[in-house]
PDB file of C-alpha atoms in Angstrom:
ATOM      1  CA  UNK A   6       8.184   4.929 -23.664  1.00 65.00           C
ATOM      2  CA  UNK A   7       5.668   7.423 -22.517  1.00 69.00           C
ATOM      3  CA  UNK A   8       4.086   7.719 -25.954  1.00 75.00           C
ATOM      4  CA  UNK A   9       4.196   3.742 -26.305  1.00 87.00           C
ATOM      5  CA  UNK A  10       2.154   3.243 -22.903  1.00 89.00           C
ATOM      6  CA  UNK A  11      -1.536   2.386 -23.077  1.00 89.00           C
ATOM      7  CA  UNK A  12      -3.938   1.656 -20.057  1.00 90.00           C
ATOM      8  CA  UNK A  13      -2.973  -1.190 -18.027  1.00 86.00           C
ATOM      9  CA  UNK A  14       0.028  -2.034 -19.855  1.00 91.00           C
ATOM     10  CA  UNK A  15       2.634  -3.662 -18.017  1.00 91.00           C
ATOM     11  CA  UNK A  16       6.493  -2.498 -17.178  1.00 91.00           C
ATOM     12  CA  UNK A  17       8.772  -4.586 -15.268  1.00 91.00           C
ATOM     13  CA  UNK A  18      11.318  -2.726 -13.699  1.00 89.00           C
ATOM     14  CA  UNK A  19      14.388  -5.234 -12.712  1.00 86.00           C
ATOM     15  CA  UNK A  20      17.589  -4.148 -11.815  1.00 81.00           C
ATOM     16  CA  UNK A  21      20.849  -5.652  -9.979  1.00 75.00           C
ATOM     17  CA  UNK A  22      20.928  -3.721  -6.637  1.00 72.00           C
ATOM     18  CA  UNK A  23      25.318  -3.612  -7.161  1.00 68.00           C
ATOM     19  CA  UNK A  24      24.889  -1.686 -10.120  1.00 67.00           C
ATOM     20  CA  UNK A  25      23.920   1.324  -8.066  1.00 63.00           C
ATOM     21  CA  UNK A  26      26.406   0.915  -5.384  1.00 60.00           C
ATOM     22  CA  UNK A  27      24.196   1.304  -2.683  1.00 53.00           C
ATOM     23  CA  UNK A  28      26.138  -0.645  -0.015  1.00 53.00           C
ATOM     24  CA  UNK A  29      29.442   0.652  -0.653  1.00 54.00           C
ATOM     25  CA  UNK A  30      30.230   3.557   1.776  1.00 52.00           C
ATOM     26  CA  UNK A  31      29.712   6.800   0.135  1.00 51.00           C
ATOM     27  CA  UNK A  32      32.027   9.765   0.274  1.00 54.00           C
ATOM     28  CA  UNK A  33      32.122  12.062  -2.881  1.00 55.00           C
ATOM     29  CA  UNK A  34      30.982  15.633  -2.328  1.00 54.00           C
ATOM     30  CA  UNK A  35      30.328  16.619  -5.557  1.00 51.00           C
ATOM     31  CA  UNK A  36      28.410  13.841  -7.044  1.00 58.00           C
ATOM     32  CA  UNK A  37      24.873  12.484  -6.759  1.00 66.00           C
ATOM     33  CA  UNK A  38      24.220   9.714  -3.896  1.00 73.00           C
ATOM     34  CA  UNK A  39      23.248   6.731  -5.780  1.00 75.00           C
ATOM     35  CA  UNK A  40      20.039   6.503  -3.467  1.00 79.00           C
ATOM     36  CA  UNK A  41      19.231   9.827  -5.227  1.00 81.00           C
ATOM     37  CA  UNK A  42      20.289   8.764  -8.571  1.00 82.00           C
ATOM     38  CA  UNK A  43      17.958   5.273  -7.827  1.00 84.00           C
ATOM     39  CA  UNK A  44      15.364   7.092  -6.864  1.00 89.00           C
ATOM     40  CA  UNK A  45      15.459   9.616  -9.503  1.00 89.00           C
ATOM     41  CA  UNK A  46      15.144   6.735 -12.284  1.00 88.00           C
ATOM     42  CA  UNK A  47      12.087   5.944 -10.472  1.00 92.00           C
ATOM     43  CA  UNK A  48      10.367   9.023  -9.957  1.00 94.00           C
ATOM     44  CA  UNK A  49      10.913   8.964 -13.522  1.00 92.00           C
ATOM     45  CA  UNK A  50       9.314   5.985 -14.348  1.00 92.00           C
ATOM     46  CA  UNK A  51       5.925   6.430 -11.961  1.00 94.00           C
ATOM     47  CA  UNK A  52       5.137   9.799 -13.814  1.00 94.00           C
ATOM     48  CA  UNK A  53       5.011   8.131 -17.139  1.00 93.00           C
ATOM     49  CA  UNK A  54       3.189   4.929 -15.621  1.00 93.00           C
ATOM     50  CA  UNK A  55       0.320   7.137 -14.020  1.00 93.00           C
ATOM     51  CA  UNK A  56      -0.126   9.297 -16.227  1.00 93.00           C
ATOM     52  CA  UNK A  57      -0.105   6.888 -18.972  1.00 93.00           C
ATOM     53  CA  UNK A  58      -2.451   4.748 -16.783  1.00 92.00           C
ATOM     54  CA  UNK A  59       0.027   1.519 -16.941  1.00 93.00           C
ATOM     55  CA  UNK A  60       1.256  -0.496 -14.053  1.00 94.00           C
ATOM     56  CA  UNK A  61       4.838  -0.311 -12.732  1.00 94.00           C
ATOM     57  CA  UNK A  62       6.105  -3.990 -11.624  1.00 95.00           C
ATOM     58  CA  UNK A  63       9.139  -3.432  -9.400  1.00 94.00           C
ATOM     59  CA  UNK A  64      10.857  -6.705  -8.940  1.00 93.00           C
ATOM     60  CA  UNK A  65      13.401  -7.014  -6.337  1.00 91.00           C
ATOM     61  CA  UNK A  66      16.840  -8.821  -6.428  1.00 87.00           C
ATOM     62  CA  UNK A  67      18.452 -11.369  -6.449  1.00 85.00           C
ATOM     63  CA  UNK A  68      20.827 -13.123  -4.285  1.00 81.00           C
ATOM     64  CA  UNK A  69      24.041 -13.065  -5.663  1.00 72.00           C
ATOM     65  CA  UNK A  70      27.036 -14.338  -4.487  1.00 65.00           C
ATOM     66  CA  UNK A  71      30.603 -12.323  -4.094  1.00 56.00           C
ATOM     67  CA  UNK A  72      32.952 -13.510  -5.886  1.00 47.00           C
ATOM     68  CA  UNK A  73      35.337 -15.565  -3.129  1.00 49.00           C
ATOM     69  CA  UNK A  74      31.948 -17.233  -2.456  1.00 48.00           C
ATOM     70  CA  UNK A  75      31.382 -18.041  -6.293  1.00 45.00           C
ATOM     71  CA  UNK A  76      34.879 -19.460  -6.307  1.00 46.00           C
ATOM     72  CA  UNK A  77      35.289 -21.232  -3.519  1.00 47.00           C
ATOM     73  CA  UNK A  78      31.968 -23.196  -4.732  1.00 44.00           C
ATOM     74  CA  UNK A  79      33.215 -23.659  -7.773  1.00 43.00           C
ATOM     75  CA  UNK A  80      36.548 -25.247  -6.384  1.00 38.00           C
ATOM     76  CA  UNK A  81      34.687 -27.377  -3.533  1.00 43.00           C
ATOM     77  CA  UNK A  82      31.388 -29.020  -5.484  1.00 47.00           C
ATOM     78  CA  UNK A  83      30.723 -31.066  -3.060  1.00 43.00           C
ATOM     79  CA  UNK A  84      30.641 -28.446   0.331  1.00 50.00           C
ATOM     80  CA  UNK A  85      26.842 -26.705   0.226  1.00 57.00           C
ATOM     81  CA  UNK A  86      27.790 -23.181  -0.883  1.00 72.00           C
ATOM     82  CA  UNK A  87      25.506 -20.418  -0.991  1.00 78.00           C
ATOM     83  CA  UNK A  88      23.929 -17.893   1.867  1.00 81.00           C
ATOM     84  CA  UNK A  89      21.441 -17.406   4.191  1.00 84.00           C
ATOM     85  CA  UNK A  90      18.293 -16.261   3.481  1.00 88.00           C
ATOM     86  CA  UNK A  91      18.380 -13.924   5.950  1.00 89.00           C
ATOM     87  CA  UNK A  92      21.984 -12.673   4.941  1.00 86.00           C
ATOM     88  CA  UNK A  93      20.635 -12.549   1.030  1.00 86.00           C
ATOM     89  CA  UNK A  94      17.525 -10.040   2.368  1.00 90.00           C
ATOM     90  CA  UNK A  95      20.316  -8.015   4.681  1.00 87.00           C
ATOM     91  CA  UNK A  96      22.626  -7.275   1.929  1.00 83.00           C
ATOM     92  CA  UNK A  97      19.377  -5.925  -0.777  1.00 85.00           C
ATOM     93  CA  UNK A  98      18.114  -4.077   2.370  1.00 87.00           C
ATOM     94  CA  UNK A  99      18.956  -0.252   1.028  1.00 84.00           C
ATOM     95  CA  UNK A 100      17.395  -1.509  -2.938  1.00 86.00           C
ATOM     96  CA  UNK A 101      14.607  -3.243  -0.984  1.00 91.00           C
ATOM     97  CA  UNK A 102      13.567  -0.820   1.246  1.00 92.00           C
ATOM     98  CA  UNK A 103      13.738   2.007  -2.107  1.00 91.00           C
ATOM     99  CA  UNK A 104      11.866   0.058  -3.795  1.00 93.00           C
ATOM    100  CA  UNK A 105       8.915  -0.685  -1.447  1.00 95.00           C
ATOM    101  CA  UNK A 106       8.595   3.019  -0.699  1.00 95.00           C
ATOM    102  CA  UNK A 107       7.584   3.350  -4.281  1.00 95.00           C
ATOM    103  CA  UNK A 108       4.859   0.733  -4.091  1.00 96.00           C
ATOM    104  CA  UNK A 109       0.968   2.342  -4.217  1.00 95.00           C
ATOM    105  CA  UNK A 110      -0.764  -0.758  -4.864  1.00 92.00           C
ATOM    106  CA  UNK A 111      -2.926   1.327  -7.638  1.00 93.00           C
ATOM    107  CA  UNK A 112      -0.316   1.703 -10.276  1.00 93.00           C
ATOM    108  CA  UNK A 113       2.901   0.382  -8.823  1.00 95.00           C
ATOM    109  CA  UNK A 114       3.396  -2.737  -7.266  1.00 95.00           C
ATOM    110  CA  UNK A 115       6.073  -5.029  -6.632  1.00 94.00           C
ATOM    111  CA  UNK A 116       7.093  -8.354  -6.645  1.00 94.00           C
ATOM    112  CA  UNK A 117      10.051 -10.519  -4.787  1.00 93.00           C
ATOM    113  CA  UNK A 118      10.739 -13.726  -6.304  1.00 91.00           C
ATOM    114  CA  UNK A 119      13.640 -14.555  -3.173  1.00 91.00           C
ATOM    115  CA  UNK A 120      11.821 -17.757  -2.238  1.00 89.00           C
ATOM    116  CA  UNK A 121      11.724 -18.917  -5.699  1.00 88.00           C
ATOM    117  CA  UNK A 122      15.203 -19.384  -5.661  1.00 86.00           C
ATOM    118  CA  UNK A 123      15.661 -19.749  -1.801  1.00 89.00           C
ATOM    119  CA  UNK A 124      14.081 -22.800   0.192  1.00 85.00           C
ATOM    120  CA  UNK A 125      14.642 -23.690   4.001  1.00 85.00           C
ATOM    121  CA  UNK A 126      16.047 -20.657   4.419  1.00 88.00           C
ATOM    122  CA  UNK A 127      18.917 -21.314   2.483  1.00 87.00           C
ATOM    123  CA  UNK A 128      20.595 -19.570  -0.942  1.00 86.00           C
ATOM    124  CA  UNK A 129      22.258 -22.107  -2.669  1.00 83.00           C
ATOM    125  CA  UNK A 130      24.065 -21.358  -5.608  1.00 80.00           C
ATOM    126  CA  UNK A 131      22.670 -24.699  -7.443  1.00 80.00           C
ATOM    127  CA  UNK A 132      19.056 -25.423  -7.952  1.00 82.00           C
ATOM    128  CA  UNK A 133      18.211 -29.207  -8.868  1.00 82.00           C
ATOM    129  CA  UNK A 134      22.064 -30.017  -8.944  1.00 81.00           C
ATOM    130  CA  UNK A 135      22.813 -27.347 -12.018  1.00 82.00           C
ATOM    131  CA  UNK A 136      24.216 -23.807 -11.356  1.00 80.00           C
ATOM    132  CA  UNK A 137      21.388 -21.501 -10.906  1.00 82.00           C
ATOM    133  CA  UNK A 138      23.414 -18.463 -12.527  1.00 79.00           C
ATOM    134  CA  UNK A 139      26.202 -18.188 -14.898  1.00 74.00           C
ATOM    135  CA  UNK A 140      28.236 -15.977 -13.074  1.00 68.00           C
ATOM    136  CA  UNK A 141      28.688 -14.768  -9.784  1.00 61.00           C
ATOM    137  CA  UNK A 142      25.913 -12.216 -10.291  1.00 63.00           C
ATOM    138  CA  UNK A 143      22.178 -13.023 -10.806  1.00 67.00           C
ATOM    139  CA  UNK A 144      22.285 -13.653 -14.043  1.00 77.00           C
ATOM    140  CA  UNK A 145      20.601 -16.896 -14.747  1.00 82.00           C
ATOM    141  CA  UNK A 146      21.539 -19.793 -16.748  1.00 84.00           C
ATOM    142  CA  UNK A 147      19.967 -21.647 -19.949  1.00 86.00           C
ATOM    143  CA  UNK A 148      18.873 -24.178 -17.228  1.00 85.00           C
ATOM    144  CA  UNK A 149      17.309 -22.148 -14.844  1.00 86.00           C
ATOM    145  CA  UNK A 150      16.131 -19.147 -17.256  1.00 84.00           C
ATOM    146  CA  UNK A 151      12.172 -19.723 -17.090  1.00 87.00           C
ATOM    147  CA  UNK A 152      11.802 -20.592 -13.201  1.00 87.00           C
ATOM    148  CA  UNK A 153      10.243 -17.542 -12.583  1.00 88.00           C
ATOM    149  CA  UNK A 154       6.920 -18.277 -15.352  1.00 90.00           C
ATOM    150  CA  UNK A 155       4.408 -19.763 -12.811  1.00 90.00           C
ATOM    151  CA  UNK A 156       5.189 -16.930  -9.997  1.00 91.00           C
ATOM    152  CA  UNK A 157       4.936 -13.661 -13.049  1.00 89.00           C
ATOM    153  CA  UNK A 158       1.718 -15.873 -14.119  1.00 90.00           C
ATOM    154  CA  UNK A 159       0.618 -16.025 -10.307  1.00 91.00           C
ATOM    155  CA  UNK A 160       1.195 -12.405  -8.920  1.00 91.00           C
ATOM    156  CA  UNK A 161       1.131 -10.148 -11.962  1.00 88.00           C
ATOM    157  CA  UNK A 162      -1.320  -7.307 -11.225  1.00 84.00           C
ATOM    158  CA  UNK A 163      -4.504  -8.338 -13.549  1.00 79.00           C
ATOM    159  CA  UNK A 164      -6.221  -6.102 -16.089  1.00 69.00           C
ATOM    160  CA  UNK A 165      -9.011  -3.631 -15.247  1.00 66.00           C
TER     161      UNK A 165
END
């Protein structure tokens, strides 16, 4: 990657906050924290973005649903299902806040497409009466795959 980099080029950095276990509670003694190991993979990444003179696009997650959640909406169509808004920002809080300490405006930046997916402060789990996701994680379906064009296309950093 590092070799591949030219000025202003562009990496998005996505990543499900669950697949670092950063809300469950922590207790091994011999092991990294995976707030270490998170922020590692970043530390990582900014070296070769700056000194490759790129721009690092961290783009926060998701809301995804737990899998009772994901069930029980599958069993009861016709009940609203989904979250909060504010209970979808509380449970990324730990990724989020990572991920903003990173953020220099110069080379790294980030983006949170939450209220492309969220309106009236509410997460549903269906977007224009299709499933937004294909699974009970924020992985999106067929359907829903390019909602995200006009925001990149809006609030991508520009080149220099």
């Amino acid at each position: 990657l590092s070799t591949q980099l030219k000025f202003d080029d562009l990496v998005l950095y996505a990543r499900d906050q669950d697949s670092f276990g950063l809300n469950r509670i922590y207790t091994s003694l011999t092991a990294k924290h995976p707030k270490v190991i998170f922020q590692s993979e970043l530390n990582e990444l900014k070296k070769i973005v700056i000194n490759s003179e790129s721009k690092l696009i961290l783009i926060n997650d998701l809301p995804s649903f737990r899998f009772g959640e994901w069930s029980e909406t599958i069993n009861y169509e016709n009940r609203r299902k989904g979250i909060s808004i504010e209970e979808a920002l509380i449970r990324r809080n730990r990724f989020s806040e990572i991920l903003y300490s990173n953020v220099d405006g110069k080379n790294i930046f980030m983006l949170d497409p939450i209220y492309e997916v969220c309106n009236n402060n509410w997460c549903d789990i269906k977007l224009n009466d299709t499933y937004l996701y294909g699974d009970y994680s924020p992985h999106l379906t067929v359907n829903h795959s390019y909602i995200f064009s006009e925001y990149f296309l809006k609030h991508l950093p520009k080149a220099n």
